[in-house]
Amino acid sequence: MTSQPARIEWGHDALTVVLAADPGGPVRLTRIEAAPAAASAAGPAADPAQPLVELLIAGEGGTWSGPRQIESTVGARLRYAGHRATRADGWTRLEIDQADDAAGLLVTAVLRAPLGVPAFQAWTTVRVTGSEPVTLHAVSSLATGAFRPGPGGADGIDVLWAETDWLAEGRWQRRPLRERRLPDVDLAAHGQPPRGALVLASHGSWSSGEYLPAGVLADTASGRAWAFQLEHNGAWRWEAGERLDGVYLALHGPGDADHQWRHTLEPGQEFRSVPAALAVGDGGLEPAVAALTEYRRAIVRPHPDRAALPVVFNDYMNTLDGDPTTERLLPLVDAAARAGAEYFCIDAGWYDEDGTWWDSVGAWEPSATRFPNGLGEVTARIRAAGMRPGLWLEPEVVGVRSPLAQSLPADAFFQRDGRRQAEHGRYHLDLRHPAAIAHLDATVDRLVDEFGIGYFKLDYNINPGAGTDAKADAPGAGLLAHNRAHLRWLEGVLDRHPDLVLENCGSGGMRTDYALLARLQLQSTSDQQNPLRYPPIAAAAPMAVLPEQSASWAYPQPEMTDEEIAFTVTTGLLGRLYLSGHLNRMTADQFALVRDGVVAHRSIRADLARAVPFWPLGLPGWTDGWVALGLRAGGDNLLAVWRRPGADDVAELRLPHLRGATPEIDVLYPRRLPAWGQAWDAAAGLLRLEGGPAPSARVFRLRDT
């Protein structure tokens, strides 16, 4: 018989996680600290009662009714059944088994952490050990009350979340948790928990179509913050709320209430929830985000791109706009190469014969009218110019007019109620089906072999809703199985073509998640075409995406002033430089200004892969006049600052980590335009900037001496 510890302490020298495993109750995750085990002896005043796992099944709802997915009957009934801790390959792992004898379930919570990083990944597996099937309605990936225990625990806790939309991605909000669905109702006097919570959830297959699958809880009194993310390319939900004994957080993948997800397990079968991650930092928001940043680096697939970080030119944005031809492309190819690009991606339209390609895509054959001498003429020119060729591809869709819509089996597509589902003129492939996978594999392999394609921009422009109910217990279950098949397909592509670079694009940033980004090399942050609107998107991007994966468009144009060119080029410099624009039509001076930006980026790109972000003006607001993003890499501080129309003349940037120092301040870009006024206040750690005309932007390097 397994002996039961009252307490399990796990982690490494940068992380301590404590779990309570008292007899007579479920296992609870009670503490998360960015500290070694020896520093955690004091312990909190009281252990929070929130169970580690919440589980809704058919016939078993909650112990307390309401919209929350905690206080589940099964979660409260789980009992400790053993645990195992292992360490290998730079990670430490903990598995905690719990049993529910009434339902016949063995539930295992898995926590794994990269050594040296105060963050961990979590998921839950559910296995039927009884003789009867069990239908799951919701399975948490992680639930914990390890924030501020005790009555009134929500007082002084801020919550951060990011609203997002096409062309307006990553608009981070920060509010006291008390203002977001948690009014103070005097729980002590009432003696019962509230029913409400702050609940954010995705809908359909765009994982970031409404909100980013990430957030932060911040304790304003202690300065400790906890940053978290859901690592799923489909449906998810997170909720933050209050129990009688303090604040809790619960992270879920798809569930019945939000996503029409149900999944029946037969005896002996097992289900695994989607992964989630939680990072902790002391000293406010930025240390927690830094911890999550380092954790993201630990889960990203190895790839040559991670060291090279090549500059990409793409012909689409504000340039060819999906209308490429040999005649239009060749001058751009030559100009992109002279500017310093290393990849040239031909975007949408390369397969189009008649200008009405939206509902006819799917075969992915080059157009004969657009390329009279074949697409190979253009790709050969790209290679001759010293770049690698790339193509835009939207692999998961087939237009309703495409021949593929008839030649592929009907059950190779999403279906609802026995009918193939059309959305915006497209059918959605079901990647559980071998014919769908065979079609996509043949497409990728053909394009790589025939044209030497080294880069694919993988776009995703429709949201088919809750999913497919074909061969699934519910539409959400079909979607989850497809999402997982999609990840396996991507892994297979990279296994066959290990040098191939894959960009994650979903109508810009509509599918920004670390299920995809743990596998793919870079992320398009937006489709925003107005350069004045882009800086808040680019500056906030490192909250959700590694700097070395974050591709924000820089699309300078010949009709722009020099300051406007520098403004839009700056938008791409502190991430993956994603260049576009009619460079071939520029004057020599304009072109030199763009080329200077590429040179500046290439001088700092090695720092991107080890940098952590900070925001000296705070997280950007959508209409802020001044916007700033900083990256810390060793003793270097890279700082991009944009001044938009309507901004005050002077901005004060807070750099408390440089307080008392006298850093060298160098303008990296643009050096050929007039300098901004600047003054450094060492005692306050404050950089005062007096900008030039609006719009204008500058990139600085502050080297701590």
XYZ file of C-alpha atoms in Angstrom:
705
model
C 0.000 0.000 0.000
C 1.333 3.447 -0.934
C 2.119 5.628 2.050
C 0.612 9.075 1.830
C 2.762 12.156 2.437
C 1.064 15.209 3.880
C 3.228 17.436 1.711
C 5.058 17.073 -1.602
C 7.781 19.596 -2.413
C 9.119 19.610 -5.956
C 11.152 21.832 -8.257
C 14.761 22.933 -8.656
C 17.047 25.775 -7.621
C 14.837 28.415 -9.321
C 11.388 26.981 -8.591
C 9.588 25.557 -5.586
C 6.162 23.965 -5.926
C 4.411 22.615 -2.842
C 1.410 20.286 -2.912
C -0.747 19.162 -0.014
C -1.817 15.517 -0.059
C -3.680 15.173 3.217
C -5.820 12.038 3.714
C -9.505 12.594 3.229
C -9.243 15.189 0.456
C -7.901 15.809 -3.059
C -4.322 16.855 -3.750
C -3.894 20.630 -3.828
C -1.159 22.816 -5.315
C -0.631 25.284 -2.490
C 2.536 27.249 -3.282
C 4.544 28.362 -6.305
C 7.735 30.315 -5.674
C 10.706 31.479 -7.675
C 13.011 30.297 -4.902
C 15.024 27.242 -3.883
C 13.454 24.773 -1.500
C 15.496 26.004 1.447
C 13.882 29.436 1.197
C 10.346 28.060 1.424
C 10.366 26.747 4.982
C 8.209 29.489 6.491
C 5.100 28.558 4.537
C 1.915 30.525 4.060
C -0.614 31.252 6.763
C -3.040 28.657 5.405
C -3.102 26.160 2.568
C -5.674 26.952 -0.129
C -8.360 24.315 -0.611
C -8.581 24.465 -4.419
C -8.054 20.916 -5.813
C -5.239 20.397 -8.310
C -7.625 18.775 -10.801
C -11.206 19.663 -11.720
C -13.212 17.113 -13.679
C -16.763 17.233 -15.042
C -18.306 14.000 -16.295
C -21.764 12.950 -17.463
C -24.040 12.566 -14.476
C -21.659 14.380 -12.112
C -21.765 18.158 -12.065
C -20.542 20.509 -9.380
C -20.830 20.740 -5.635
C -21.746 24.421 -6.051
C -23.819 25.581 -9.009
C -22.741 28.380 -11.300
C -20.761 29.199 -14.438
C -17.441 28.198 -12.867
C -15.710 24.946 -13.786
C -14.298 24.410 -10.306
C -16.016 22.862 -7.278
C -16.622 19.723 -9.345
C -17.991 16.657 -7.603
C -15.337 14.376 -9.072
C -12.518 16.838 -8.347
C -13.503 16.932 -4.680
C -13.734 13.119 -4.576
C -10.211 12.415 -5.871
C -7.783 10.834 -3.411
C -4.001 10.554 -3.492
C -2.730 7.260 -4.963
C 1.003 7.878 -5.398
C 3.553 10.141 -7.034
C 6.817 9.917 -8.965
C 9.575 12.503 -9.520
C 12.237 12.187 -12.211
C 14.945 14.393 -13.710
C 16.468 14.044 -17.199
C 17.566 16.067 -20.248
C 17.415 19.416 -18.490
C 13.894 18.919 -17.119
C 12.389 17.764 -13.853
C 9.010 16.010 -13.836
C 6.415 15.165 -11.219
C 3.431 12.839 -11.686
C 0.694 12.687 -9.047
C -1.884 9.908 -9.227
C -5.342 10.298 -7.748
C -8.246 7.877 -7.827
C -11.999 8.235 -7.856
C -13.334 4.810 -6.956
C -16.957 5.877 -7.374
C -16.559 6.719 -11.070
C -13.743 4.233 -11.667
C -11.072 6.743 -12.679
C -7.318 7.113 -12.290
C -6.344 10.770 -12.752
C -2.696 11.760 -13.162
C -1.523 15.364 -12.940
C 1.810 15.893 -14.686
C 4.081 18.849 -13.929
C 7.388 19.364 -15.753
C 9.847 22.236 -15.485
C 13.023 23.234 -17.334
C 15.915 23.429 -14.896
C 16.852 26.958 -13.904
C 13.558 28.524 -15.001
C 10.770 29.463 -12.520
C 8.009 28.019 -14.680
C 6.380 24.680 -15.320
C 4.104 22.936 -17.791
C 1.070 20.952 -16.663
C -1.519 18.576 -18.057
C -3.909 15.930 -16.798
C -4.557 12.380 -17.937
C -7.775 10.532 -17.140
C -7.981 6.731 -17.404
C -11.052 4.569 -16.861
C -10.205 1.815 -14.395
C -13.780 0.685 -13.754
C -16.032 -1.545 -15.831
C -18.283 1.213 -17.209
C -17.580 3.909 -19.820
C -17.227 7.510 -18.635
C -18.111 10.590 -20.689
C -15.901 13.587 -19.988
C -17.373 17.093 -20.173
C -14.353 19.096 -18.955
C -10.843 18.280 -17.733
C -8.610 20.948 -16.225
C -4.965 21.130 -17.198
C -4.110 22.961 -13.982
C -6.048 24.422 -11.077
C -4.529 26.119 -8.049
C -5.229 28.608 -5.301
C -1.535 29.311 -4.655
C -1.838 33.082 -4.908
C -3.084 35.013 -1.886
C -4.772 32.664 0.588
C -7.270 33.786 3.177
C -10.584 35.691 3.210
C -10.612 38.709 0.933
C -7.727 37.273 -1.063
C -8.844 39.052 -4.240
C -8.080 42.448 -2.673
C -4.909 43.790 -4.251
C -4.755 41.201 -7.044
C -4.612 42.591 -10.568
C -5.518 40.522 -13.605
C -4.051 41.037 -17.078
C -5.577 39.677 -20.240
C -5.256 40.483 -23.939
C -8.168 41.297 -26.201
C -7.416 40.614 -29.815
C -9.011 40.975 -33.201
C -8.054 40.984 -36.839
C -5.796 44.045 -37.334
C -5.844 44.825 -33.599
C -4.006 41.967 -31.926
C -2.707 41.778 -28.368
C -4.440 44.713 -26.676
C -3.441 43.998 -23.079
C -5.692 45.180 -20.261
C -4.852 45.435 -16.562
C -7.524 45.784 -13.911
C -8.008 44.910 -10.254
C -9.618 41.485 -10.065
C -12.299 43.075 -7.895
C -13.441 45.081 -10.943
C -13.741 42.018 -13.172
C -16.657 39.880 -11.988
C -15.474 39.713 -8.375
C -17.189 42.402 -6.280
C -16.581 42.255 -2.552
C -19.774 40.645 -1.236
C -18.425 39.933 2.297
C -17.893 36.215 1.897
C -16.999 35.813 5.568
C -20.425 37.009 6.639
C -22.191 34.988 3.966
C -20.265 31.787 4.624
C -20.462 30.547 1.030
C -18.303 31.137 -2.059
C -19.485 33.387 -4.889
C -20.831 31.901 -8.099
C -19.057 34.179 -10.566
C -15.549 34.378 -11.949
C -13.632 36.134 -14.682
C -13.926 33.639 -17.541
C -12.195 33.999 -20.892
C -12.628 31.403 -23.616
C -11.957 30.928 -27.298
C -14.647 29.964 -29.783
C -13.976 27.851 -32.831
C -10.576 27.136 -34.330
C -8.897 30.544 -34.016
C -7.051 30.110 -30.720
C -6.503 33.870 -30.426
C -9.451 35.182 -32.408
C -10.972 37.019 -29.422
C -8.411 36.767 -26.627
C -4.860 35.540 -26.387
C -4.644 32.160 -24.607
C -2.548 33.760 -21.877
C -2.799 36.070 -18.893
C -1.204 37.278 -15.667
C -2.210 37.563 -12.024
C -0.226 40.180 -10.086
C -0.159 40.764 -6.327
C 0.237 44.512 -5.901
C 1.279 44.177 -2.247
C 4.024 41.556 -2.509
C 5.094 42.315 -6.080
C 4.800 38.654 -7.045
C 3.197 37.877 -10.410
C 2.152 34.671 -12.148
C 2.058 34.531 -15.956
C 0.279 31.654 -17.678
C -0.627 30.316 -21.115
C -2.764 27.593 -22.720
C -0.731 25.657 -25.290
C -3.439 24.621 -27.713
C -4.232 25.436 -31.345
C -7.977 25.216 -30.788
C -10.513 25.700 -28.009
C -9.534 26.751 -24.479
C -10.844 28.451 -21.343
C -9.314 30.055 -18.293
C -10.997 31.448 -15.227
C -9.839 33.410 -12.206
C -12.083 33.747 -9.209
C -12.457 33.723 -5.487
C -13.159 30.960 -3.001
C -13.789 31.400 0.693
C -10.069 30.907 1.280
C -8.601 33.016 -1.506
C -8.031 33.463 -5.246
C -7.860 30.543 -7.664
C -6.902 30.039 -11.307
C -8.171 27.175 -13.482
C -6.816 26.451 -16.969
C -8.823 24.238 -19.348
C -8.816 23.058 -22.913
C -12.176 22.484 -24.641
C -15.261 21.741 -22.560
C -18.929 21.078 -23.060
C -20.225 24.422 -21.782
C -18.041 26.596 -24.007
C -17.082 24.413 -26.967
C -19.558 21.542 -27.435
C -16.842 19.111 -26.334
C -17.627 15.693 -24.900
C -15.503 12.573 -25.053
C -16.471 9.059 -23.962
C -13.778 6.754 -22.609
C -14.312 3.028 -22.617
C -12.762 0.914 -19.830
C -8.975 1.023 -20.151
C -8.965 4.103 -22.396
C -7.177 7.338 -21.525
C -7.573 11.027 -22.340
C -4.901 13.713 -22.034
C -5.781 17.384 -21.571
C -4.078 20.178 -23.496
C -0.864 21.515 -21.910
C -0.768 24.728 -19.922
C 2.102 26.628 -18.333
C 2.552 28.836 -15.286
C 5.546 31.067 -14.514
C 6.266 33.061 -11.379
C 8.350 36.177 -10.821
C 9.063 38.509 -7.922
C 9.201 42.237 -8.575
C 6.143 42.748 -10.759
C 4.936 41.808 -14.196
C 8.229 41.792 -16.080
C 10.052 39.100 -14.039
C 7.073 36.763 -14.508
C 7.032 37.453 -18.259
C 10.802 36.906 -18.355
C 10.304 33.499 -16.723
C 7.590 32.594 -19.243
C 9.887 33.787 -22.046
C 12.675 31.438 -20.937
C 10.170 28.608 -20.543
C 8.974 29.168 -24.122
C 12.551 28.846 -25.346
C 12.801 25.510 -23.550
C 9.771 24.023 -25.355
C 10.465 25.263 -28.893
C 11.560 22.593 -31.362
C 15.274 22.702 -32.333
C 15.747 24.178 -35.798
C 18.583 25.914 -37.718
C 16.378 29.007 -37.952
C 16.705 29.565 -34.201
C 20.367 30.504 -34.654
C 20.234 32.104 -38.121
C 17.100 34.268 -37.696
C 17.143 35.253 -41.397
C 15.519 38.418 -42.720
C 12.376 37.633 -44.747
C 10.972 39.732 -47.582
C 7.312 39.071 -48.388
C 5.672 40.645 -51.447
C 2.159 41.020 -50.028
C 1.574 43.800 -47.532
C 0.931 47.175 -49.154
C 2.900 45.907 -52.147
C 1.548 43.249 -54.541
C -1.454 42.465 -52.304
C -2.012 38.948 -53.644
C -1.458 39.832 -57.310
C 2.035 38.543 -58.183
C 3.393 38.080 -61.703
C 6.861 37.421 -63.054
C 7.048 41.018 -64.293
C 6.164 42.452 -60.877
C 8.241 40.045 -58.834
C 11.633 40.166 -60.534
C 12.385 43.829 -59.692
C 11.296 43.185 -56.094
C 13.557 40.137 -55.890
C 16.584 42.160 -56.921
C 15.746 45.022 -54.569
C 15.078 42.708 -51.607
C 18.425 41.011 -52.102
C 20.244 44.366 -52.257
C 18.466 45.421 -49.060
C 19.825 42.369 -47.236
C 16.894 39.924 -47.225
C 17.782 36.242 -46.978
C 14.394 34.705 -47.812
C 11.913 35.931 -50.410
C 8.333 34.719 -49.901
C 5.833 34.929 -52.767
C 2.550 35.482 -51.006
C -1.057 34.761 -52.051
C -2.113 34.615 -55.689
C 0.721 32.568 -57.229
C -1.774 29.782 -58.150
C -4.508 32.079 -59.512
C -5.526 32.113 -63.183
C -8.577 34.405 -63.254
C -8.465 36.730 -60.238
C -11.213 34.875 -58.336
C -9.080 32.412 -56.424
C -10.638 32.669 -52.964
C -13.123 29.806 -53.391
C -11.060 27.744 -55.853
C -7.846 27.115 -53.898
C -6.676 23.676 -52.916
C -4.624 22.194 -55.759
C -1.707 24.621 -55.213
C -0.427 24.505 -58.795
C 1.446 27.575 -60.133
C -0.462 29.846 -62.475
C 0.517 29.654 -66.139
C -0.838 33.129 -66.925
C 0.982 34.861 -64.085
C 4.249 33.061 -64.826
C 4.474 32.549 -68.630
C 7.862 30.872 -68.320
C 6.880 29.014 -65.175
C 7.200 29.787 -61.489
C 10.674 28.276 -61.680
C 11.925 31.378 -63.473
C 11.140 33.460 -60.371
C 12.398 30.948 -57.806
C 15.638 30.556 -59.805
C 16.069 34.350 -59.761
C 15.538 34.348 -55.985
C 18.256 31.733 -55.515
C 20.595 33.493 -57.953
C 20.191 36.654 -55.856
C 21.446 34.743 -52.804
C 18.050 34.202 -51.126
C 15.896 31.136 -50.495
C 12.427 31.082 -52.088
C 9.202 30.835 -50.130
C 5.498 30.458 -50.909
C 2.228 31.327 -49.206
C 0.032 28.311 -48.504
C -3.299 27.869 -46.757
C -3.130 24.101 -46.286
C -6.235 23.375 -44.209
C -8.788 24.691 -46.708
C -10.173 23.663 -50.098
C -12.304 26.133 -52.065
C -15.834 25.060 -52.893
C -14.994 25.452 -56.617
C -11.726 23.532 -56.405
C -11.491 20.144 -58.159
C -10.147 18.820 -54.847
C -13.581 19.399 -53.318
C -14.855 16.551 -55.501
C -11.810 14.292 -55.742
C -11.148 14.008 -52.020
C -13.526 11.815 -49.971
C -16.430 13.622 -48.338
C -15.273 12.499 -44.898
C -11.883 14.177 -45.455
C -13.672 17.458 -44.616
C -15.361 18.901 -41.536
C -19.018 17.911 -41.348
C -22.022 18.839 -39.259
C -25.171 16.737 -39.108
C -24.044 14.631 -42.046
C -23.251 17.537 -44.381
C -19.908 18.978 -45.392
C -19.586 22.406 -43.817
C -18.743 25.426 -46.015
C -17.396 28.628 -44.477
C -16.629 31.758 -46.525
C -16.398 29.791 -49.754
C -14.118 27.089 -48.337
C -14.360 23.585 -47.000
C -12.156 22.694 -44.049
C -9.946 19.619 -44.293
C -10.170 17.105 -41.454
C -6.582 16.107 -40.813
C -7.663 12.950 -39.017
C -8.338 11.544 -42.494
C -5.406 9.878 -44.329
C -6.508 11.295 -47.704
C -6.279 14.849 -46.359
C -2.806 14.205 -44.955
C -1.661 12.517 -48.165
C -2.847 15.525 -50.202
C -0.962 18.006 -48.004
C 2.197 15.913 -47.823
C 2.245 15.529 -51.598
C 1.720 19.286 -52.024
C 4.563 20.300 -49.707
C 6.978 17.677 -51.022
C 6.232 18.604 -54.647
C 6.796 22.317 -54.086
C 10.012 21.709 -52.152
C 11.369 19.263 -54.726
C 10.290 21.129 -57.877
C 11.002 24.724 -56.885
C 13.461 24.437 -54.015
C 11.041 26.088 -51.606
C 12.721 26.700 -48.263
C 9.939 28.676 -46.565
C 6.181 28.385 -46.309
C 3.906 31.045 -44.930
C 1.077 28.891 -43.543
C -2.047 31.021 -43.420
C -5.472 30.238 -41.950
C -8.323 32.560 -42.890
C -11.548 30.839 -41.841
C -13.053 29.767 -38.542
C -15.329 26.741 -39.096
C -17.048 27.029 -35.733
C -17.279 24.411 -32.999
C -15.758 21.670 -35.144
C -16.891 18.471 -36.829
C -19.210 15.813 -35.435
C -18.127 13.164 -37.954
C -16.677 10.176 -36.104
C -16.647 12.187 -32.888
C -18.761 12.332 -29.735
C -19.412 16.049 -30.332
C -18.180 18.831 -32.661
C -15.643 20.012 -30.109
C -14.194 16.526 -29.818
C -13.776 16.369 -33.584
C -12.027 19.738 -33.535
C -9.645 18.681 -30.754
C -8.716 15.494 -32.619
C -8.156 17.524 -35.801
C -6.032 20.071 -33.888
C -3.805 17.287 -32.632
C -3.593 15.713 -36.095
C -2.589 19.134 -37.443
C 0.343 19.260 -35.015
C 1.425 15.744 -36.000
C 1.301 16.769 -39.669
C 3.515 19.794 -39.038
C 5.997 17.646 -37.133
C 6.065 15.209 -40.040
C 6.774 18.007 -42.527
C 9.713 19.232 -40.453
C 10.992 15.706 -39.903
C 11.129 15.205 -43.693
C 12.463 18.708 -44.409
C 14.489 19.712 -41.336
C 15.749 22.996 -42.876
C 12.330 24.150 -44.045
C 11.139 27.338 -42.292
C 7.428 27.477 -41.451
C 5.683 30.729 -40.580
C 2.536 30.616 -38.465
C -0.055 33.028 -39.835
C -3.771 33.000 -39.166
C -5.246 36.089 -40.775
C -2.308 37.758 -39.091
C -2.303 36.807 -35.414
C -5.586 34.897 -35.064
C -3.841 31.661 -34.141
C -1.059 32.711 -31.787
C -0.436 29.839 -29.387
C 2.418 27.672 -28.160
C 1.010 24.455 -29.504
C 1.902 25.799 -32.942
C 4.836 27.984 -31.901
C 6.562 25.137 -30.071
C 6.851 23.606 -33.542
C 6.922 26.476 -36.058
C 9.682 28.993 -36.495
C 8.017 32.398 -36.559
C 4.679 34.081 -35.996
C 2.987 36.778 -38.052
C 1.775 39.326 -35.515
C -0.887 41.068 -37.639
C -2.333 41.943 -41.042
C -2.473 45.601 -39.993
C -1.800 47.709 -43.112
C -1.650 51.137 -41.471
C 1.909 51.713 -40.194
C 0.630 54.194 -37.595
C -1.587 51.517 -36.019
C 1.064 48.783 -35.905
C 3.402 49.875 -33.040
C 1.111 48.765 -30.153
C 0.820 45.330 -31.779
C 4.578 44.962 -32.263
C 5.428 46.344 -28.830
C 3.009 44.011 -27.023
C 3.934 40.934 -29.065
C 6.634 39.628 -26.652
C 3.929 39.144 -24.019
C 2.716 36.261 -26.187
C 5.568 35.359 -28.571
C 9.332 35.017 -28.253
C 11.145 38.039 -29.747
C 13.007 35.745 -32.138
C 9.681 34.347 -33.406
C 7.721 37.597 -33.513
C 7.428 38.832 -37.117
C 5.961 42.320 -37.463
C 5.665 43.841 -40.936
C 8.006 46.616 -42.017
C 6.598 47.889 -45.322
C 8.283 51.208 -46.230
C 7.066 52.891 -49.420
C 8.616 55.414 -51.830
C 5.824 57.935 -51.216
C 6.723 58.109 -47.500
C 8.889 60.777 -45.919
C 12.211 59.671 -44.465
C 10.767 59.798 -40.942
C 7.785 57.683 -42.030
C 10.127 55.120 -43.592
C 12.134 54.942 -40.359
C 8.897 54.657 -38.370
C 7.630 51.606 -40.266
C 11.052 49.923 -40.455
C 11.418 50.314 -36.677
C 8.220 48.272 -36.230
C 10.058 45.192 -37.479
C 13.459 45.635 -35.847
C 13.032 44.173 -32.321
C 11.584 40.923 -33.643
C 11.962 38.908 -36.807
C 12.382 41.528 -39.503
C 9.557 40.916 -41.978
C 10.178 43.277 -44.858
C 7.886 44.357 -47.678
C 7.261 47.479 -49.741
C 8.103 48.765 -53.217
C 11.826 48.938 -52.526
C 12.544 48.847 -56.262
C 10.828 52.236 -56.735
C 12.742 54.092 -54.034
C 15.337 56.784 -54.462
C 18.900 55.924 -53.518
C 18.571 57.813 -50.220
C 15.282 56.098 -49.342
C 16.705 52.698 -50.164
C 19.771 53.408 -48.041
C 17.484 54.225 -45.108
C 15.802 50.835 -45.462
C 19.119 49.073 -45.904
C 20.391 50.765 -42.743
C 17.481 49.209 -40.867
C 18.335 45.737 -42.146
C 21.975 46.231 -41.157
C 20.931 47.417 -37.682
C 18.641 44.420 -37.265
C 21.298 41.958 -38.351
C 23.688 43.473 -35.809
C 21.304 42.702 -32.925
C 19.429 39.582 -34.040
C 21.715 37.223 -32.110
C 20.627 39.110 -28.971
C 16.961 38.477 -29.720
C 17.308 34.761 -28.985
C 18.435 35.442 -25.410
C 16.566 38.659 -24.646
C 13.672 39.199 -22.253
C 11.176 42.036 -22.769
C 10.328 45.093 -20.711
C 8.031 48.052 -21.260
C 9.427 51.405 -20.037
C 6.116 53.158 -20.757
C 4.004 50.245 -19.533
C 2.172 47.865 -21.819
C 1.012 49.867 -24.848
C -2.510 51.186 -25.145
C -4.146 51.099 -28.556
C -4.261 54.895 -28.861
C -1.093 55.821 -26.933
C 0.909 58.612 -28.540
C 4.247 57.227 -27.362
C 4.890 53.478 -27.576
C 8.031 51.684 -26.417
C 9.417 48.156 -26.234
C 12.643 47.152 -24.538
C 14.655 43.947 -24.735
C 17.332 43.045 -22.169
C 20.150 40.792 -23.341
C 23.009 40.614 -20.880
C 24.334 44.126 -20.356
C 22.612 45.476 -23.458
C 19.215 47.118 -23.442
C 17.584 47.488 -26.849
C 14.838 50.075 -26.986
C 12.380 50.825 -29.800
C 10.371 54.028 -29.343
C 7.615 55.315 -31.619
C 6.115 58.796 -31.534
C 2.690 58.845 -33.173
C 0.640 61.856 -34.273
C -0.917 63.648 -31.307
C 1.800 62.579 -28.855
C 3.260 64.983 -26.301
C 6.629 66.489 -27.135
C 8.436 64.621 -24.329
C 8.269 61.025 -23.095
C 9.712 59.706 -19.834
C 10.826 56.100 -20.039
C 11.307 54.198 -16.780
C 14.308 51.872 -16.637
C 14.585 51.005 -12.924
C 17.085 48.205 -13.574
C 19.550 50.902 -14.712
C 18.992 53.189 -11.731
C 22.329 54.499 -10.468
C 24.145 53.560 -13.672
C 25.420 55.746 -16.471
C 24.737 53.680 -19.568
C 26.171 54.378 -22.988
C 23.242 55.435 -25.163
C 23.674 54.773 -28.857
C 21.161 55.333 -31.657
C 21.111 52.121 -33.679
C 18.535 53.310 -36.177
C 18.116 55.633 -38.026
C 21.534 57.233 -37.746
C 21.198 59.386 -40.850
C 18.166 61.345 -39.544
C 18.246 64.145 -36.950
C 18.803 62.976 -33.385
C 16.082 63.216 -30.762
C 16.733 65.180 -27.633
C 17.620 62.877 -24.745
C 18.509 63.211 -21.065
C 19.391 60.444 -18.618
C 18.452 60.743 -14.915
C 20.635 58.135 -13.201
C 19.102 58.603 -9.749
C 15.585 57.957 -11.045
C 16.515 55.490 -13.791
C 14.639 57.705 -16.232
C 15.295 58.425 -19.909
C 13.652 61.597 -21.196
C 13.180 61.769 -24.942
C 12.136 64.788 -26.953
C 10.927 63.441 -30.279
C 11.081 64.889 -33.723
C 8.108 65.222 -36.047
C 5.247 62.772 -35.622
C 5.337 60.116 -36.807
C 8.932 59.240 -36.078
C 10.747 56.412 -34.325
C 14.183 55.511 -33.024
C 15.960 52.353 -31.866
C 18.508 52.799 -29.065
C 21.058 50.572 -27.436
C 21.746 51.322 -23.771
C 24.847 49.482 -22.618
C 25.230 49.149 -18.866
C 28.718 50.259 -17.953
